[in-house]
mmCIF file of C-alpha atoms and ligand atoms in Angstrom:
data_model
loop_
_atom_site.group_PDB
_atom_site.id
_atom_site.type_symbol
_atom_site.label_atom_id
_atom_site.label_comp_id
_atom_site.label_asym_id
_atom_site.label_seq_id
_atom_site.Cartn_x
_atom_site.Cartn_y
_atom_site.Cartn_z
ATOM 1 C CA UNK A 6 -0.021 0.104 -0.121
ATOM 2 C CA UNK A 7 1.076 3.545 -0.474
ATOM 3 C CA UNK A 8 1.179 5.304 2.911
ATOM 4 C CA UNK A 9 1.887 9.032 3.185
ATOM 5 C CA UNK A 10 2.921 10.101 6.685
ATOM 6 C CA UNK A 11 3.076 13.809 7.890
ATOM 7 C CA UNK A 12 5.580 14.091 10.488
ATOM 8 C CA UNK A 13 8.071 16.229 12.788
ATOM 9 C CA UNK A 14 11.461 15.275 14.036
ATOM 10 C CA UNK A 15 12.163 13.010 16.721
ATOM 11 C CA UNK A 16 8.756 11.352 17.652
ATOM 12 C CA UNK A 17 8.085 11.309 13.816
ATOM 13 C CA UNK A 18 11.310 9.827 13.012
ATOM 14 C CA UNK A 19 10.799 6.960 15.571
ATOM 15 C CA UNK A 20 7.262 6.307 14.174
ATOM 16 C CA UNK A 21 8.789 5.895 10.500
ATOM 17 C CA UNK A 22 11.101 3.429 11.856
ATOM 18 C CA UNK A 23 8.155 1.114 12.890
ATOM 19 C CA UNK A 24 6.179 1.893 9.896
ATOM 20 C CA UNK A 25 8.937 1.038 7.559
ATOM 21 C CA UNK A 26 9.163 -2.462 8.893
ATOM 22 C CA UNK A 27 5.519 -3.121 7.679
ATOM 23 C CA UNK A 28 6.958 -3.056 3.944
ATOM 24 C CA UNK A 29 4.475 -0.515 2.531
ATOM 25 C CA UNK A 30 5.700 2.095 -0.112
ATOM 26 C CA UNK A 31 6.077 5.072 2.375
ATOM 27 C CA UNK A 32 6.367 8.884 1.713
ATOM 28 C CA UNK A 33 7.324 10.910 4.845
ATOM 29 C CA UNK A 34 6.448 14.562 4.451
ATOM 30 C CA UNK A 35 8.554 16.456 7.026
ATOM 31 C CA UNK A 36 8.187 19.803 8.739
ATOM 32 C CA UNK A 37 10.784 22.382 7.869
ATOM 33 C CA UNK A 38 9.580 24.960 10.314
ATOM 34 C CA UNK A 39 12.402 24.238 12.736
ATOM 35 C CA UNK A 40 15.153 25.098 10.141
ATOM 36 C CA UNK A 41 17.666 27.795 11.007
ATOM 37 C CA UNK A 42 20.777 29.325 9.427
ATOM 38 C CA UNK A 43 23.763 29.345 11.697
ATOM 39 C CA UNK A 44 27.022 30.770 10.566
ATOM 40 C CA UNK A 45 25.764 30.566 7.115
ATOM 41 C CA UNK A 46 24.922 26.826 7.303
ATOM 42 C CA UNK A 47 21.282 25.777 6.817
ATOM 43 C CA UNK A 48 20.302 23.383 9.654
ATOM 44 C CA UNK A 49 17.171 21.271 9.172
ATOM 45 C CA UNK A 50 16.506 19.367 12.531
ATOM 46 C CA UNK A 51 13.435 17.539 11.490
ATOM 47 C CA UNK A 52 14.589 16.338 8.270
ATOM 48 C CA UNK A 53 17.998 15.385 9.742
ATOM 49 C CA UNK A 54 16.337 13.495 12.670
ATOM 50 C CA UNK A 55 14.386 11.426 10.167
ATOM 51 C CA UNK A 56 17.176 10.680 7.850
ATOM 52 C CA UNK A 57 19.794 10.079 10.537
ATOM 53 C CA UNK A 58 17.102 7.712 12.556
ATOM 54 C CA UNK A 59 16.092 5.667 9.437
ATOM 55 C CA UNK A 60 19.849 5.578 8.539
ATOM 56 C CA UNK A 61 20.670 4.240 11.976
ATOM 57 C CA UNK A 62 23.114 7.109 12.565
ATOM 58 C CA UNK A 63 21.062 9.132 14.930
ATOM 59 C CA UNK A 64 22.074 9.619 18.599
ATOM 60 C CA UNK A 65 19.267 7.342 19.951
ATOM 61 C CA UNK A 66 19.812 9.054 23.257
ATOM 62 C CA UNK A 67 19.167 12.619 22.094
ATOM 63 C CA UNK A 68 16.916 11.721 18.962
ATOM 64 C CA UNK A 69 18.857 14.423 16.914
ATOM 65 C CA UNK A 70 22.335 14.713 15.633
ATOM 66 C CA UNK A 71 24.795 11.686 15.142
ATOM 67 C CA UNK A 72 25.654 8.829 17.378
ATOM 68 C CA UNK A 73 29.322 8.971 18.789
ATOM 69 C CA UNK A 74 29.232 12.806 18.141
ATOM 70 C CA UNK A 75 31.956 15.203 19.410
ATOM 71 C CA UNK A 76 31.593 18.949 19.557
ATOM 72 C CA UNK A 77 35.240 20.248 19.080
ATOM 73 C CA UNK A 78 34.079 22.844 16.603
ATOM 74 C CA UNK A 79 31.352 23.887 18.842
ATOM 75 C CA UNK A 80 33.753 24.501 21.589
ATOM 76 C CA UNK A 81 36.244 26.262 19.325
ATOM 77 C CA UNK A 82 33.514 28.515 18.211
ATOM 78 C CA UNK A 83 32.569 29.213 21.885
ATOM 79 C CA UNK A 84 36.164 30.076 22.541
ATOM 80 C CA UNK A 85 36.115 32.769 19.758
ATOM 81 C CA UNK A 86 32.750 33.918 20.946
ATOM 82 C CA UNK A 87 34.090 34.460 24.437
ATOM 83 C CA UNK A 88 37.047 36.448 23.295
ATOM 84 C CA UNK A 89 36.110 38.320 20.080
ATOM 85 C CA UNK A 90 33.203 40.782 20.286
ATOM 86 C CA UNK A 91 32.491 40.412 16.704
ATOM 87 C CA UNK A 92 32.216 36.821 16.986
ATOM 88 C CA UNK A 93 29.920 36.633 19.982
ATOM 89 C CA UNK A 94 26.612 37.486 18.190
ATOM 90 C CA UNK A 95 27.306 34.873 15.416
ATOM 91 C CA UNK A 96 27.662 31.871 17.588
ATOM 92 C CA UNK A 97 24.482 30.490 19.348
ATOM 93 C CA UNK A 98 26.152 28.989 22.393
ATOM 94 C CA UNK A 99 22.827 27.240 23.368
ATOM 95 C CA UNK A 100 22.746 25.343 19.983
ATOM 96 C CA UNK A 101 25.201 22.374 19.694
ATOM 97 C CA UNK A 102 26.564 21.712 16.256
ATOM 98 C CA UNK A 103 28.325 18.521 16.350
ATOM 99 C CA UNK A 104 31.281 17.679 14.384
ATOM 100 C CA UNK A 105 29.913 14.825 12.326
ATOM 101 C CA UNK A 106 26.641 16.779 11.952
ATOM 102 C CA UNK A 107 28.470 19.476 10.279
ATOM 103 C CA UNK A 108 29.357 17.352 7.274
ATOM 104 C CA UNK A 109 25.548 17.283 6.688
ATOM 105 C CA UNK A 110 25.282 21.144 6.949
ATOM 106 C CA UNK A 111 28.279 21.906 4.970
ATOM 107 C CA UNK A 112 27.090 19.848 1.998
ATOM 108 C CA UNK A 113 23.416 20.927 2.110
ATOM 109 C CA UNK A 114 24.343 24.467 2.393
ATOM 110 C CA UNK A 115 26.776 24.446 -0.618
ATOM 111 C CA UNK A 116 24.070 22.445 -2.649
ATOM 112 C CA UNK A 117 21.270 24.935 -1.673
ATOM 113 C CA UNK A 118 23.542 27.773 -2.637
ATOM 114 C CA UNK A 119 23.925 26.296 -5.968
ATOM 115 C CA UNK A 120 20.319 26.361 -6.547
ATOM 116 C CA UNK A 121 19.632 22.758 -5.739
ATOM 117 C CA UNK A 122 16.229 22.362 -4.050
ATOM 118 C CA UNK A 123 15.750 21.126 -0.566
ATOM 119 C CA UNK A 124 13.859 18.144 -1.929
ATOM 120 C CA UNK A 125 16.578 17.128 -4.188
ATOM 121 C CA UNK A 126 19.275 17.835 -1.426
ATOM 122 C CA UNK A 127 17.317 15.495 0.974
ATOM 123 C CA UNK A 128 17.058 12.856 -1.711
ATOM 124 C CA UNK A 129 20.827 12.971 -2.048
ATOM 125 C CA UNK A 130 21.406 12.698 1.631
ATOM 126 C CA UNK A 131 19.138 9.781 1.703
ATOM 127 C CA UNK A 132 21.259 8.139 -0.715
ATOM 128 C CA UNK A 133 23.919 7.780 1.861
ATOM 129 C CA UNK A 134 21.729 6.805 4.684
ATOM 130 C CA UNK A 135 19.589 4.337 2.715
ATOM 131 C CA UNK A 136 16.426 5.582 4.520
ATOM 132 C CA UNK A 137 14.372 2.959 2.632
ATOM 133 C CA UNK A 138 11.420 5.394 2.289
ATOM 134 C CA UNK A 139 10.814 8.594 0.333
ATOM 135 C CA UNK A 140 11.674 11.661 2.557
ATOM 136 C CA UNK A 141 10.277 14.886 1.280
ATOM 137 C CA UNK A 142 10.492 18.386 2.933
ATOM 138 C CA UNK A 143 6.827 19.890 3.173
ATOM 139 C CA UNK A 144 8.208 22.672 1.138
ATOM 140 C CA UNK A 145 11.443 23.633 -0.837
ATOM 141 C CA UNK A 146 10.656 27.261 0.184
ATOM 142 C CA UNK A 147 12.185 28.534 3.343
ATOM 143 C CA UNK A 148 9.998 28.780 6.254
ATOM 144 C CA UNK A 149 11.015 29.487 9.850
ATOM 145 C CA UNK A 150 8.770 29.084 12.993
ATOM 146 C CA UNK A 151 9.068 32.067 15.249
ATOM 147 C CA UNK A 152 7.538 32.088 18.734
ATOM 148 C CA UNK A 153 5.555 35.196 19.946
ATOM 149 C CA UNK A 154 6.120 36.024 23.406
ATOM 150 C CA UNK A 155 4.101 37.731 25.969
ATOM 151 C CA UNK A 156 5.642 41.159 25.392
ATOM 152 C CA UNK A 157 4.699 40.738 21.599
ATOM 153 C CA UNK A 158 8.468 40.028 20.689
ATOM 154 C CA UNK A 159 9.450 37.171 18.295
ATOM 155 C CA UNK A 160 12.283 34.720 18.818
ATOM 156 C CA UNK A 161 13.354 31.729 16.462
ATOM 157 C CA UNK A 162 11.457 28.424 17.449
ATOM 158 C CA UNK A 163 14.974 26.883 18.193
ATOM 159 C CA UNK A 164 15.916 29.517 20.745
ATOM 160 C CA UNK A 165 12.539 29.250 22.342
ATOM 161 C CA UNK A 166 12.802 25.402 22.418
ATOM 162 C CA UNK A 167 16.528 24.858 23.039
ATOM 163 C CA UNK A 168 17.869 27.869 24.827
ATOM 164 C CA UNK A 169 14.603 28.462 26.927
ATOM 165 C CA UNK A 170 13.180 24.937 26.903
ATOM 166 C CA UNK A 171 9.787 26.388 25.976
ATOM 167 C CA UNK A 172 9.587 27.971 29.391
ATOM 168 C CA UNK A 173 8.990 31.385 28.222
ATOM 169 C CA UNK A 174 5.167 31.865 27.794
ATOM 170 C CA UNK A 175 4.141 31.888 24.394
ATOM 171 C CA UNK A 176 1.015 33.369 22.781
ATOM 172 C CA UNK A 177 1.373 32.076 19.281
ATOM 173 C CA UNK A 178 3.648 30.846 16.457
ATOM 174 C CA UNK A 179 4.434 32.896 13.285
ATOM 175 C CA UNK A 180 5.835 30.970 10.423
ATOM 176 C CA UNK A 181 7.921 33.409 8.476
ATOM 177 C CA UNK A 182 7.837 32.561 4.748
ATOM 178 C CA UNK A 183 4.578 30.465 4.991
ATOM 179 C CA UNK A 184 2.599 32.976 2.921
ATOM 180 C CA UNK A 185 4.523 32.370 -0.221
ATOM 181 C CA UNK A 186 5.598 28.701 0.388
ATOM 182 C CA UNK A 187 4.378 26.135 -1.961
ATOM 183 C CA UNK A 188 4.181 22.335 -1.167
ATOM 184 C CA UNK A 189 7.433 20.702 -2.462
ATOM 185 C CA UNK A 190 7.145 18.638 -5.539
ATOM 186 C CA UNK A 191 5.415 15.321 -5.126
ATOM 187 C CA UNK A 192 3.864 16.404 -1.740
ATOM 188 C CA UNK A 193 0.250 16.946 -2.982
ATOM 189 C CA UNK A 194 0.457 13.949 -5.004
ATOM 190 C CA UNK A 195 1.692 11.911 -2.252
ATOM 191 C CA UNK A 196 -1.404 12.889 -0.314
ATOM 192 C CA UNK A 197 -3.883 12.501 -3.194
ATOM 193 C CA UNK A 198 -2.501 9.201 -4.465
ATOM 194 C CA UNK A 199 -2.101 7.574 -1.083
ATOM 195 C CA UNK A 200 -4.083 4.554 0.022
ATOM 196 C CA UNK A 201 -3.718 5.846 3.642
ATOM 197 C CA UNK A 202 -2.411 9.259 5.063
ATOM 198 C CA UNK A 203 -1.111 9.230 8.657
ATOM 199 C CA UNK A 204 -0.547 12.163 10.837
ATOM 200 C CA UNK A 205 2.422 10.884 12.929
ATOM 201 C CA UNK A 206 2.489 11.298 16.801
ATOM 202 C CA UNK A 207 4.580 14.514 16.299
ATOM 203 C CA UNK A 208 3.931 17.958 17.842
ATOM 204 C CA UNK A 209 0.516 19.031 16.540
ATOM 205 C CA UNK A 210 1.306 22.729 16.671
ATOM 206 C CA UNK A 211 5.098 23.193 15.527
ATOM 207 C CA UNK A 212 5.270 20.063 13.368
ATOM 208 C CA UNK A 213 2.147 18.936 12.110
ATOM 209 C CA UNK A 214 0.574 22.300 12.459
ATOM 210 C CA UNK A 215 3.341 24.068 10.459
ATOM 211 C CA UNK A 216 2.928 21.627 7.702
ATOM 212 C CA UNK A 217 -0.699 22.389 7.402
ATOM 213 C CA UNK A 218 0.060 26.025 7.012
ATOM 214 C CA UNK A 219 1.606 25.593 3.724
ATOM 215 C CA UNK A 220 -0.984 26.345 1.059
ATOM 216 C CA UNK A 221 -2.641 23.394 -0.574
ATOM 217 C CA UNK A 222 -1.578 20.801 1.943
ATOM 218 C CA UNK A 223 -4.606 20.872 4.280
ATOM 219 C CA UNK A 224 -6.695 21.331 1.185
ATOM 220 C CA UNK A 225 -5.127 17.966 -0.159
ATOM 221 C CA UNK A 226 -5.785 16.103 3.086
ATOM 222 C CA UNK A 227 -9.525 17.090 2.873
ATOM 223 C CA UNK A 228 -9.610 16.278 -0.795
ATOM 224 C CA UNK A 229 -7.809 12.909 -0.820
ATOM 225 C CA UNK A 230 -9.843 9.787 -1.308
ATOM 226 C CA UNK A 231 -7.618 8.095 1.167
ATOM 227 C CA UNK A 232 -8.694 7.923 4.901
ATOM 228 C CA UNK A 233 -6.568 10.277 7.205
ATOM 229 C CA UNK A 234 -5.835 8.838 10.480
ATOM 230 C CA UNK A 235 -3.756 10.550 13.345
ATOM 231 C CA UNK A 236 -1.936 9.055 16.180
ATOM 232 C CA UNK A 237 -2.058 11.063 19.457
ATOM 233 C CA UNK A 238 1.208 12.526 20.685
ATOM 234 C CA UNK A 239 -0.443 13.225 24.031
ATOM 235 C CA UNK A 240 -0.736 10.242 26.483
ATOM 236 C CA UNK A 241 -2.400 10.468 29.761
ATOM 237 C CA UNK A 242 -2.473 14.386 29.582
ATOM 238 C CA UNK A 243 1.105 14.819 28.753
ATOM 239 C CA UNK A 244 3.503 14.818 25.814
ATOM 240 C CA UNK A 245 5.150 11.520 25.303
ATOM 241 C CA UNK A 246 8.287 13.548 24.489
ATOM 242 C CA UNK A 247 9.212 17.048 23.959
ATOM 243 C CA UNK A 248 7.250 20.111 25.036
ATOM 244 C CA UNK A 249 4.046 19.918 23.038
ATOM 245 C CA UNK A 250 2.206 21.003 26.083
ATOM 246 C CA UNK A 251 3.856 24.520 26.128
ATOM 247 C CA UNK A 252 2.858 24.685 22.243
ATOM 248 C CA UNK A 253 -0.671 23.526 22.790
ATOM 249 C CA UNK A 254 -1.268 26.111 25.761
ATOM 250 C CA UNK A 255 0.123 28.932 23.515
ATOM 251 C CA UNK A 256 -2.905 28.331 21.096
ATOM 252 C CA UNK A 257 -5.495 27.639 23.777
ATOM 253 C CA UNK A 258 -5.747 23.932 23.237
ATOM 254 C CA UNK A 259 -5.806 21.580 26.166
ATOM 255 C CA UNK A 260 -2.971 18.985 26.594
ATOM 256 C CA UNK A 261 -5.244 15.903 26.255
ATOM 257 C CA UNK A 262 -5.604 13.298 23.365
ATOM 258 C CA UNK A 263 -9.253 14.393 22.959
ATOM 259 C CA UNK A 264 -8.354 18.137 22.614
ATOM 260 C CA UNK A 265 -5.736 17.533 19.925
ATOM 261 C CA UNK A 266 -8.221 15.346 17.885
ATOM 262 C CA UNK A 267 -10.740 18.184 18.091
ATOM 263 C CA UNK A 268 -8.053 20.530 17.188
ATOM 264 C CA UNK A 269 -7.326 18.654 13.888
ATOM 265 C CA UNK A 270 -11.099 18.179 13.382
ATOM 266 C CA UNK A 271 -12.924 15.633 11.388
ATOM 267 C CA UNK A 272 -12.852 15.909 7.554
ATOM 268 C CA UNK A 273 -16.573 15.901 7.550
ATOM 269 C CA UNK A 274 -16.576 19.077 9.659
ATOM 270 C CA UNK A 275 -13.890 20.802 7.586
ATOM 271 C CA UNK A 276 -10.967 19.363 9.536
ATOM 272 C CA UNK A 277 -8.264 17.036 8.288
ATOM 273 C CA UNK A 278 -8.548 13.552 9.893
ATOM 274 C CA UNK A 279 -11.339 10.852 9.923
ATOM 275 C CA UNK A 280 -9.530 8.543 12.458
ATOM 276 C CA UNK A 281 -7.839 9.038 15.760
ATOM 277 C CA UNK A 282 -5.683 6.522 17.818
ATOM 278 C CA UNK A 283 -5.293 7.240 21.640
ATOM 279 C CA UNK A 284 -3.420 5.247 24.015
ATOM 280 C CA UNK A 285 -5.001 2.697 26.506
ATOM 281 C CA UNK A 286 -4.664 5.394 29.243
ATOM 282 C CA UNK A 287 -6.927 7.612 27.389
ATOM 283 C CA UNK A 288 -9.575 4.993 26.500
ATOM 284 C CA UNK A 289 -12.334 7.066 28.138
ATOM 285 C CA UNK A 290 -12.281 9.476 25.477
ATOM 286 C CA UNK A 291 -13.136 7.126 22.726
ATOM 287 C CA UNK A 292 -16.753 7.202 23.010
ATOM 288 C CA UNK A 293 -17.168 10.876 23.109
ATOM 289 C CA UNK A 294 -14.944 11.356 19.954
ATOM 290 C CA UNK A 295 -16.920 8.641 18.200
ATOM 291 C CA UNK A 296 -20.035 10.707 19.053
ATOM 292 C CA UNK A 297 -18.383 13.610 17.338
ATOM 293 C CA UNK A 298 -17.746 11.756 14.071
ATOM 294 C CA UNK A 299 -14.002 10.365 14.705
ATOM 295 C CA UNK A 300 -13.276 6.802 14.058
ATOM 296 C CA UNK A 301 -11.495 6.233 17.340
ATOM 297 C CA UNK A 302 -9.630 3.423 18.945
ATOM 298 C CA UNK A 303 -7.445 3.101 22.086
ATOM 299 C CA UNK A 304 -4.148 1.072 21.537
ATOM 300 C CA UNK A 305 -0.710 1.335 23.180
ATOM 301 C CA UNK A 306 1.003 4.252 21.751
ATOM 302 C CA UNK A 307 4.315 4.343 23.560
ATOM 303 C CA UNK A 308 7.285 3.651 20.991
ATOM 304 C CA UNK A 309 9.271 1.491 23.458
ATOM 305 C CA UNK A 310 10.916 -0.353 20.498
ATOM 306 C CA UNK A 311 10.479 -0.952 16.873
ATOM 307 C CA UNK A 312 8.024 -3.702 17.422
ATOM 308 C CA UNK A 313 5.712 -1.474 19.510
ATOM 309 C CA UNK A 314 5.956 1.207 16.977
ATOM 310 C CA UNK A 315 5.341 -1.213 14.086
ATOM 311 C CA UNK A 316 2.100 -2.241 15.950
ATOM 312 C CA UNK A 317 0.933 1.477 16.187
ATOM 313 C CA UNK A 318 1.489 1.858 12.525
ATOM 314 C CA UNK A 319 -0.421 -1.176 11.844
ATOM 315 C CA UNK A 320 -3.231 -0.147 14.107
ATOM 316 C CA UNK A 321 -3.498 3.026 12.059
ATOM 317 C CA UNK A 322 -3.562 1.435 8.825
ATOM 318 C CA UNK A 323 -6.097 -1.193 10.224
ATOM 319 C CA UNK A 324 -8.276 1.631 11.449
ATOM 320 C CA UNK A 325 -8.006 3.434 8.024
ATOM 321 C CA UNK A 326 -8.942 0.296 6.100
ATOM 322 C CA UNK A 327 -11.931 -0.041 8.288
ATOM 323 C CA UNK A 328 -13.139 3.584 7.250
ATOM 324 C CA UNK A 329 -15.526 3.942 4.228
ATOM 325 C CA UNK A 330 -14.065 6.006 1.250
ATOM 326 C CA UNK A 331 -14.091 8.993 3.536
ATOM 327 C CA UNK A 332 -14.517 12.153 1.500
HETATM 328 N N1 FO1 B 16 18.134 20.218 20.537
HETATM 329 C C1 FO1 B 16 18.580 20.491 21.852
HETATM 330 O O1 FO1 B 16 18.014 20.369 22.772
HETATM 331 N N2 FO1 B 16 20.038 21.020 22.031
HETATM 332 C C2 FO1 B 16 20.697 21.412 20.990
HETATM 333 O O2 FO1 B 16 21.923 21.749 21.259
HETATM 334 C C3 FO1 B 16 20.290 21.019 19.808
HETATM 335 C C4 FO1 B 16 21.154 21.022 18.643
HETATM 336 C C5 FO1 B 16 20.812 20.640 17.268
HETATM 337 C C6 FO1 B 16 21.512 20.779 16.168
HETATM 338 C C7 FO1 B 16 21.142 20.302 14.946
HETATM 339 C C8 FO1 B 16 19.794 19.673 14.821
HETATM 340 O O3 FO1 B 16 19.382 19.110 13.622
HETATM 341 C C9 FO1 B 16 18.950 19.643 15.972
HETATM 342 C C10 FO1 B 16 19.551 20.027 17.236
HETATM 343 N N3 FO1 B 16 18.635 20.058 18.289
HETATM 344 C C11 FO1 B 16 18.966 20.438 19.538
HETATM 345 C C12 FO1 B 16 17.109 19.418 18.210
HETATM 346 C C13 FO1 B 16 16.358 20.500 17.608
HETATM 347 O O4 FO1 B 16 16.236 21.513 18.391
HETATM 348 C C14 FO1 B 16 14.969 20.067 17.133
HETATM 349 O O5 FO1 B 16 14.327 20.940 16.347
HETATM 350 C C15 FO1 B 16 14.017 19.911 18.513
HETATM 351 O O6 FO1 B 16 14.481 18.793 19.206
HETATM 352 C C16 FO1 B 16 12.522 19.720 18.076
HETATM 353 O O7 FO1 B 16 12.388 18.937 16.897
#
């Protein structure tokens, strides 16, 4: 079957590892709102988490960057920033660029500067990492998520997420570049021609939510003949990983499996999903969501290992297959 999965970084990458074992023809559409330029290098955290994870090169402990990483260049940059005034503003001391990771950023930045699209750059990187599935950025146009703080100021998502651990109260998220951004080549087709579309258990606001802001993608989800099924990234009232709760509260959505489903909405009511998987811990919301038109099931949603993740992916596809041609 042709499965198209919308996903963010760490959680999305883990989910793809399990989905890949089912042997379907998978296209992953990845968030690029986390992207940032550092010292002239284009950093694409979610794409890199996915490619490194599928390529078995990721630091499993961190979920980002490389296994066996060293940070000698980062420390050398910090030494410059600490002693040369002109260097200080260029070096984000809170953002650890690993030595192995730098090879990816150097090549990607050179190719982008030569006019190669991010899609093609990602395809080339996948050739080394043998990802086994197609990995496509949601857009080839540059978008960057910025966080609106209480005082109205904006900071880059990475600074909010990494430097401040999402502890600065946020009132919203502005995606710079989203207005003119187009879906990357093949993205709309991957949604329209899929047998099943899956929203991975990624951050619903700053990962999936950013992908949905790119013109044409939410419309494709609403138009595709394929059933659209999401997996809750919230279990028992808390994010499984990361700080989705801080993102959800910034947009006034409760941190529950139920609230996230309603935030996405059923396609019948103008939303983007038909089905929704919640963890067993949240089985008490299944009936209410079913009454609201969601095809809903409670299954184990913790990605302990690849087998558990594969079971989640299978449950999503099984739920999708049970749905009529949901239009
Ligand atoms: N996350 C951190 O918590 N600390 C870091 O220093 C850090 C550096 C970093 C460098 C490259 C890269 O691709 C990702 C990196 N991340 C880091 C993860 C990144 O912030 C992700 O965007 C988030 O984890 C959310 O997906």
